[in-house]
Amino acid sequence: MTPRPAHTFAALGFATTHDALAAEASLKAAGVPAVPIPTPRELGSLCGIALRLELADVAAAESELAARGISWTARAEFEDV
Amino acid sequence: MSARTRPAVYLDNAATSWPKPPVVLDAIVDVMEHAGANPGRGTYAMAMAASRAVFEARRDCAALLGVPDARDLLFLSGCTEACNLMLKGLLRSGDRVVVSSMEHNAVTRPLHVLGERGVVVDVVQADPTGLVDVDAVERALAAAPARAVVCQHASNVTGTVQPIGDIADVAHAAGAFVLVDGAQGVGHLEVDVAALDVDAYACSGHKALLGPQGVGLLYLRPGLDISPLLEGGTGASGSEEPGQPKERPERYEAGTPNTPGIAGAGAAARFIAAEGAEIRALEQRLARRLREELPSIPGVRLLGPGPDDLAVPVVSFVSDRAQPDRIAFELDRRFGIAVRSGLHCAPWAHRTIGTLGTGAVRVGIGHGNSDADIDTLLAGLTEVLA
């Protein structure tokens, strides 16, 4: 079995489901790809919805969310399993 | 269920609106079929569909109500829970509250309990049409410090529309919060909570908003940190913490929400946003006609506002020829007309207008009514009272 190439992604955590959904809608409208994922513990909680981003999209995503007044609680980078 | 249970003329919309717009029914069924997971509790496709249904409903209900930030609009089980939350969450022993004499039991009963816990409840008497005098509220506020003024937006008995904006002005000038029971307001009236400048506004989802039963909404002004009624799971970040999260809306929405009902409320909000002006014009025209023509039936006395007064389409009357319960029964038995007799869960209001001992017959007009319905009611009532 050929191992998958390592892939690093970023994830943003949110205080509420509403904030996560607002962020998802905002990024979709802005054309920034974001995938909802279960919140990884590195973001400070084991519950809730986080958004997975390609590293190349992080700056655009955070800029868009800041412009919309949507707060995220944490950002971290992860290796795909 | 059977078509035989459907009244020929449904005029009990003040209790709950019927029929619901097809888009509301479609939204409920769609969620149950395709978004039946628990919102906020997962990121697989169906859970996200459920989460988005709640998110979009909150966004669209907030837009309808003039709520600037949708996170300040809570989904609860009904307007009764919303009233309980805003009252019990804010008021503490030693607080004084000024309340109108027209309130529904959804307000008066929580205040009764709070009174037993040491909250001082002072009642401002409305006039015989049910209208609250702003000067009387101001005088009550001048008599002693008050934590809050509590007032309905519109009466579920007389249809009287209260001057909420003016009440908010005098309350805030006196340092009091303004808590509004908007059960009969939303849908019948264009409501903009930011323009009204209120601190809390409780809404029913299933009355003139035209959503399903089992959903209510509560707007809380940003920064107004009241205590939750319930604690429990929210699915969101912070599950490790022992206490309820501080962030809205989760702080006040413990437990699995009524996702189908919330989706129905969202669809209803979109429907009202599109059709509300036309619906309100129809309801106002029919209510005005009823208020004009009811007094011409021998023995009938119209309660509350006259045809030219500002009111929601809730019209009550009594007769010197028959008790309200007999009138309601005969209208149903002979003509299939559904109206509501009794005290309408509002004994304070009936005491105010002088009908506590008898109750009244209430006609609740809604978006599904027509001139033909009013014709049928007036003809049937004339025959019942002949």
mmCIF file of C-alpha atoms in Angstrom, chain B residues 13-257:
data_model
loop_
_atom_site.group_PDB
_atom_site.id
_atom_site.type_symbol
_atom_site.label_atom_id
_atom_site.label_comp_id
_atom_site.label_asym_id
_atom_site.label_seq_id
_atom_site.Cartn_x
_atom_site.Cartn_y
_atom_site.Cartn_z
ATOM 1 C CA ASN B 13 -55.827 32.877 14.448
ATOM 2 C CA ALA B 14 -55.048 34.747 17.648
ATOM 3 C CA ALA B 15 -54.679 31.367 19.353
ATOM 4 C CA THR B 16 -52.681 29.903 16.491
ATOM 5 C CA SER B 17 -52.694 30.693 12.814
ATOM 6 C CA TRP B 18 -54.164 28.247 10.326
ATOM 7 C CA PRO B 19 -53.642 27.260 7.609
ATOM 8 C CA LYS B 20 -49.883 27.540 7.390
ATOM 9 C CA PRO B 21 -48.325 28.624 4.090
ATOM 10 C CA PRO B 22 -47.279 25.616 1.970
ATOM 11 C CA VAL B 23 -43.659 26.813 2.063
ATOM 12 C CA VAL B 24 -43.708 26.345 5.842
ATOM 13 C CA LEU B 25 -44.996 22.790 5.554
ATOM 14 C CA ASP B 26 -42.438 22.048 2.831
ATOM 15 C CA ALA B 27 -39.578 23.365 4.959
ATOM 16 C CA ILE B 28 -40.587 21.198 7.917
ATOM 17 C CA VAL B 29 -40.908 18.048 5.831
ATOM 18 C CA ASP B 30 -37.675 18.779 3.980
ATOM 19 C CA VAL B 31 -35.730 19.028 7.226
ATOM 20 C CA MET B 32 -37.245 15.849 8.595
ATOM 21 C CA GLU B 33 -36.441 13.985 5.374
ATOM 22 C CA HIS B 34 -33.068 15.416 4.479
ATOM 23 C CA ALA B 35 -31.648 17.187 7.534
ATOM 24 C CA GLY B 36 -32.786 14.943 10.349
ATOM 25 C CA ALA B 37 -29.483 14.953 12.243
ATOM 26 C CA ASN B 38 -28.752 16.974 15.356
ATOM 27 C CA PRO B 39 -27.662 20.525 14.462
ATOM 28 C CA GLY B 40 -24.312 21.687 15.779
ATOM 29 C CA ARG B 41 -23.379 18.146 16.789
ATOM 30 C CA GLY B 42 -21.402 16.942 13.796
ATOM 31 C CA THR B 43 -19.935 17.846 10.434
ATOM 32 C CA TYR B 44 -21.147 14.991 8.243
ATOM 33 C CA ALA B 45 -23.440 16.147 5.467
ATOM 34 C CA MET B 46 -26.781 15.658 7.189
ATOM 35 C CA ALA B 47 -25.625 17.271 10.432
ATOM 36 C CA MET B 48 -24.370 20.274 8.492
ATOM 37 C CA ALA B 49 -27.698 20.438 6.649
ATOM 38 C CA ALA B 50 -29.454 20.584 10.021
ATOM 39 C CA SER B 51 -27.029 23.231 11.292
ATOM 40 C CA ARG B 52 -27.528 25.306 8.173
ATOM 41 C CA ALA B 53 -31.308 25.041 8.501
ATOM 42 C CA VAL B 54 -31.111 26.573 11.988
ATOM 43 C CA PHE B 55 -28.534 29.157 10.923
ATOM 44 C CA GLU B 56 -30.581 30.305 7.937
ATOM 45 C CA ALA B 57 -33.793 30.398 9.967
ATOM 46 C CA ARG B 58 -32.117 32.551 12.616
ATOM 47 C CA ARG B 59 -30.681 34.859 9.951
ATOM 48 C CA ASP B 60 -34.052 35.304 8.234
ATOM 49 C CA CYS B 61 -36.064 35.715 11.429
ATOM 50 C CA ALA B 62 -33.525 38.311 12.597
ATOM 51 C CA ALA B 63 -33.860 40.181 9.318
ATOM 52 C CA LEU B 64 -37.645 40.211 9.664
ATOM 53 C CA LEU B 65 -37.518 41.548 13.216
ATOM 54 C CA GLY B 66 -34.823 44.152 12.659
ATOM 55 C CA VAL B 67 -32.300 42.348 14.849
ATOM 56 C CA PRO B 68 -28.874 43.621 13.752
ATOM 57 C CA ASP B 69 -26.907 40.569 14.949
ATOM 58 C CA ALA B 70 -28.726 37.242 14.558
ATOM 59 C CA ARG B 71 -26.850 35.822 17.564
ATOM 60 C CA ASP B 72 -29.061 38.029 19.737
ATOM 61 C CA LEU B 73 -32.174 36.163 18.591
ATOM 62 C CA LEU B 74 -32.856 32.934 20.484
ATOM 63 C CA PHE B 75 -34.973 29.972 19.431
ATOM 64 C CA LEU B 76 -37.059 28.654 22.304
ATOM 65 C CA SER B 77 -40.096 26.412 22.691
ATOM 66 C CA GLY B 78 -42.575 29.256 22.418
ATOM 67 C CA CYS B 79 -43.386 32.778 23.460
ATOM 68 C CA THR B 80 -44.248 31.529 26.935
ATOM 69 C CA GLU B 81 -40.720 30.225 27.460
ATOM 70 C CA ALA B 82 -39.380 33.452 25.998
ATOM 71 C CA CYS B 83 -41.396 35.510 28.499
ATOM 72 C CA ASN B 84 -40.298 33.258 31.358
ATOM 73 C CA LEU B 85 -36.668 33.613 30.327
ATOM 74 C CA MET B 86 -36.660 37.397 30.015
ATOM 75 C CA LEU B 87 -38.483 37.826 33.343
ATOM 76 C CA LYS B 88 -36.883 35.144 35.491
ATOM 77 C CA GLY B 89 -33.502 35.703 33.911
ATOM 78 C CA LEU B 90 -33.453 39.388 34.804
ATOM 79 C CA LEU B 91 -35.509 40.024 37.923
ATOM 80 C CA ARG B 92 -34.227 39.282 41.425
ATOM 81 C CA SER B 93 -35.580 39.651 44.947
ATOM 82 C CA GLY B 94 -35.851 43.305 45.830
ATOM 83 C CA ASP B 95 -36.276 44.419 42.236
ATOM 84 C CA ARG B 96 -39.361 46.404 41.306
ATOM 85 C CA VAL B 97 -41.123 45.881 38.004
ATOM 86 C CA VAL B 98 -43.824 48.024 36.394
ATOM 87 C CA VAL B 99 -46.254 46.030 34.277
ATOM 88 C CA SER B 100 -49.378 46.848 32.304
ATOM 89 C CA SER B 101 -52.775 45.550 33.349
ATOM 90 C CA MET B 102 -53.335 43.985 29.906
ATOM 91 C CA GLU B 103 -50.779 41.214 30.152
ATOM 92 C CA HIS B 104 -51.299 37.567 29.263
ATOM 93 C CA ASN B 105 -50.698 34.765 31.761
ATOM 94 C CA ALA B 106 -47.382 34.107 30.005
ATOM 95 C CA VAL B 107 -46.248 37.280 31.754
ATOM 96 C CA THR B 108 -48.472 37.496 34.818
ATOM 97 C CA ARG B 109 -47.822 33.979 36.059
ATOM 98 C CA PRO B 110 -44.023 34.249 35.958
ATOM 99 C CA LEU B 111 -44.423 37.610 37.709
ATOM 100 C CA HIS B 112 -46.634 35.934 40.318
ATOM 101 C CA VAL B 113 -43.852 33.457 41.050
ATOM 102 C CA LEU B 114 -41.283 36.242 41.092
ATOM 103 C CA GLY B 115 -43.512 38.171 43.481
ATOM 104 C CA GLU B 116 -43.353 35.223 45.857
ATOM 105 C CA ARG B 117 -39.558 35.419 45.567
ATOM 106 C CA GLY B 118 -39.451 39.063 46.585
ATOM 107 C CA VAL B 119 -39.892 40.978 43.344
ATOM 108 C CA VAL B 120 -42.229 43.943 43.756
ATOM 109 C CA VAL B 121 -44.833 44.012 40.983
ATOM 110 C CA ASP B 122 -46.638 47.309 40.358
ATOM 111 C CA VAL B 123 -49.463 47.333 37.836
ATOM 112 C CA VAL B 124 -50.271 50.281 35.587
ATOM 113 C CA GLN B 125 -53.952 50.294 34.744
ATOM 114 C CA ALA B 126 -54.831 50.525 31.058
ATOM 115 C CA ASP B 127 -57.949 52.346 29.887
ATOM 116 C CA PRO B 128 -61.208 50.475 29.087
ATOM 117 C CA THR B 129 -60.103 49.914 25.486
ATOM 118 C CA GLY B 130 -56.958 48.256 26.774
ATOM 119 C CA LEU B 131 -54.590 51.088 25.904
ATOM 120 C CA VAL B 132 -51.658 51.714 28.236
ATOM 121 C CA ASP B 133 -51.092 55.382 29.059
ATOM 122 C CA VAL B 134 -47.434 56.344 28.701
ATOM 123 C CA ASP B 135 -47.867 59.106 31.283
ATOM 124 C CA ALA B 136 -49.135 56.543 33.773
ATOM 125 C CA VAL B 137 -46.042 54.432 33.161
ATOM 126 C CA GLU B 138 -43.881 57.506 33.662
ATOM 127 C CA ARG B 139 -45.643 58.309 36.932
ATOM 128 C CA ALA B 140 -45.142 54.732 38.150
ATOM 129 C CA LEU B 141 -41.461 54.956 37.302
ATOM 130 C CA ALA B 142 -41.163 58.274 39.124
ATOM 131 C CA ALA B 143 -42.732 56.803 42.258
ATOM 132 C CA ALA B 144 -39.836 54.438 42.933
ATOM 133 C CA PRO B 145 -36.859 52.942 41.083
ATOM 134 C CA ALA B 146 -37.764 50.054 38.803
ATOM 135 C CA ARG B 147 -35.600 47.382 37.255
ATOM 136 C CA ALA B 148 -37.918 46.909 34.269
ATOM 137 C CA VAL B 149 -41.125 47.841 32.524
ATOM 138 C CA VAL B 150 -43.017 44.887 31.064
ATOM 139 C CA CYS B 151 -45.635 45.446 28.400
ATOM 140 C CA GLN B 152 -47.239 43.570 25.555
ATOM 141 C CA HIS B 153 -46.941 44.892 22.018
ATOM 142 C CA ALA B 154 -50.580 44.070 21.250
ATOM 143 C CA SER B 155 -53.428 42.612 23.260
ATOM 144 C CA ASN B 156 -54.575 39.068 22.612
ATOM 145 C CA VAL B 157 -58.037 40.098 23.824
ATOM 146 C CA THR B 158 -58.781 43.493 22.329
ATOM 147 C CA GLY B 159 -56.115 43.842 19.661
ATOM 148 C CA THR B 160 -54.988 47.125 21.196
ATOM 149 C CA VAL B 161 -51.500 48.131 20.056
ATOM 150 C CA GLN B 162 -49.425 49.585 22.862
ATOM 151 C CA PRO B 163 -47.078 52.569 22.387
ATOM 152 C CA ILE B 164 -43.947 50.520 22.943
ATOM 153 C CA GLY B 165 -41.519 53.060 21.515
ATOM 154 C CA ASP B 166 -42.805 55.776 23.846
ATOM 155 C CA ILE B 167 -42.815 53.384 26.796
ATOM 156 C CA ALA B 168 -39.201 52.488 26.007
ATOM 157 C CA ASP B 169 -38.287 56.170 26.041
ATOM 158 C CA VAL B 170 -39.726 56.847 29.501
ATOM 159 C CA ALA B 171 -38.419 53.564 30.883
ATOM 160 C CA HIS B 172 -34.888 54.155 29.715
ATOM 161 C CA ALA B 173 -35.007 57.720 30.994
ATOM 162 C CA ALA B 174 -35.790 56.225 34.393
ATOM 163 C CA GLY B 175 -33.038 53.625 34.123
ATOM 164 C CA ALA B 176 -35.390 50.677 33.621
ATOM 165 C CA PHE B 177 -35.189 47.900 31.055
ATOM 166 C CA VAL B 178 -38.092 47.351 28.648
ATOM 167 C CA LEU B 179 -39.310 43.782 28.208
ATOM 168 C CA VAL B 180 -41.992 43.187 25.580
ATOM 169 C CA ASP B 181 -44.388 40.294 25.042
ATOM 170 C CA GLY B 182 -44.759 40.442 21.271
ATOM 171 C CA ALA B 183 -46.897 37.318 20.862
ATOM 172 C CA GLN B 184 -49.583 39.201 18.950
ATOM 173 C CA GLY B 185 -47.237 41.696 17.336
ATOM 174 C CA VAL B 186 -44.963 39.855 14.933
ATOM 175 C CA GLY B 187 -46.644 39.268 11.587
ATOM 176 C CA HIS B 188 -49.625 41.493 12.331
ATOM 177 C CA LEU B 189 -47.291 44.468 12.719
ATOM 178 C CA GLU B 190 -44.012 45.418 11.125
ATOM 179 C CA VAL B 191 -41.639 44.908 14.024
ATOM 180 C CA ASP B 192 -38.192 46.479 14.209
ATOM 181 C CA VAL B 193 -36.750 45.804 17.637
ATOM 182 C CA ALA B 194 -33.807 48.119 17.075
ATOM 183 C CA ALA B 195 -36.113 50.995 16.142
ATOM 184 C CA LEU B 196 -38.388 50.231 19.096
ATOM 185 C CA ASP B 197 -35.279 50.403 21.306
ATOM 186 C CA VAL B 198 -36.436 47.587 23.573
ATOM 187 C CA ASP B 199 -34.184 45.403 25.697
ATOM 188 C CA ALA B 200 -36.036 42.132 25.199
ATOM 189 C CA TYR B 201 -38.799 41.144 22.795
ATOM 190 C CA ALA B 202 -40.534 37.772 23.019
ATOM 191 C CA CYS B 203 -42.246 36.353 19.949
ATOM 192 C CA SER B 204 -44.470 33.453 19.077
ATOM 193 C CA GLY B 205 -43.543 31.415 16.041
ATOM 194 C CA HIS B 206 -46.977 29.982 15.415
ATOM 195 C CA LYS B 207 -49.304 32.966 15.505
ATOM 196 C CA ALA B 208 -49.134 35.708 12.883
ATOM 197 C CA LEU B 209 -45.584 34.722 11.963
ATOM 198 C CA LEU B 210 -47.332 31.658 10.443
ATOM 199 C CA GLY B 211 -44.751 29.127 11.590
ATOM 200 C CA PRO B 212 -45.451 25.866 13.399
ATOM 201 C CA GLN B 213 -46.285 25.400 17.060
ATOM 202 C CA GLY B 214 -43.338 24.614 19.315
ATOM 203 C CA VAL B 215 -41.142 27.548 18.331
ATOM 204 C CA GLY B 216 -40.735 30.918 19.959
ATOM 205 C CA LEU B 217 -38.113 33.610 19.684
ATOM 206 C CA LEU B 218 -36.524 36.003 22.116
ATOM 207 C CA TYR B 219 -34.494 39.035 21.167
ATOM 208 C CA LEU B 220 -32.054 40.194 23.816
ATOM 209 C CA ARG B 221 -30.263 43.487 23.476
ATOM 210 C CA PRO B 222 -26.480 43.020 23.135
ATOM 211 C CA GLY B 223 -24.838 43.127 26.540
ATOM 212 C CA LEU B 224 -27.984 42.319 28.509
ATOM 213 C CA ASP B 225 -26.696 39.285 30.395
ATOM 214 C CA ILE B 226 -29.637 37.528 31.997
ATOM 215 C CA SER B 227 -29.493 34.087 33.592
ATOM 216 C CA PRO B 228 -30.438 31.064 31.464
ATOM 217 C CA LEU B 229 -33.562 29.096 32.371
ATOM 218 C CA LEU B 230 -31.937 25.813 31.385
ATOM 219 C CA GLU B 231 -28.438 24.425 31.441
ATOM 220 C CA GLY B 232 -27.223 21.573 29.300
ATOM 221 C CA GLY B 233 -25.494 20.529 26.138
ATOM 222 C CA THR B 234 -25.082 22.865 23.201
ATOM 223 C CA GLY B 235 -22.775 20.870 20.952
ATOM 224 C CA ALA B 236 -20.500 23.843 20.592
ATOM 225 C CA SER B 237 -17.029 24.639 21.757
ATOM 226 C CA GLY B 238 -16.585 24.675 25.518
ATOM 227 C CA SER B 239 -18.229 21.386 26.441
ATOM 228 C CA GLU B 240 -15.401 20.821 28.899
ATOM 229 C CA GLU B 241 -16.538 23.773 31.000
ATOM 230 C CA PRO B 242 -18.830 23.090 33.954
ATOM 231 C CA GLY B 243 -21.057 26.074 33.300
ATOM 232 C CA GLN B 244 -23.219 27.225 30.440
ATOM 233 C CA PRO B 245 -21.280 29.104 27.726
ATOM 234 C CA LYS B 246 -21.370 32.891 27.811
ATOM 235 C CA GLU B 247 -21.821 33.239 24.060
ATOM 236 C CA ARG B 248 -25.201 33.695 22.397
ATOM 237 C CA PRO B 249 -27.239 31.968 21.203
ATOM 238 C CA GLU B 250 -25.885 28.806 22.856
ATOM 239 C CA ARG B 251 -26.056 30.344 26.341
ATOM 240 C CA TYR B 252 -29.847 30.151 26.218
ATOM 241 C CA GLU B 253 -30.387 27.149 23.929
ATOM 242 C CA ALA B 254 -29.455 24.073 25.957
ATOM 243 C CA GLY B 255 -30.473 20.729 24.505
ATOM 244 C CA THR B 256 -31.388 19.541 21.047
ATOM 245 C CA PRO B 257 -33.424 22.230 19.300
#
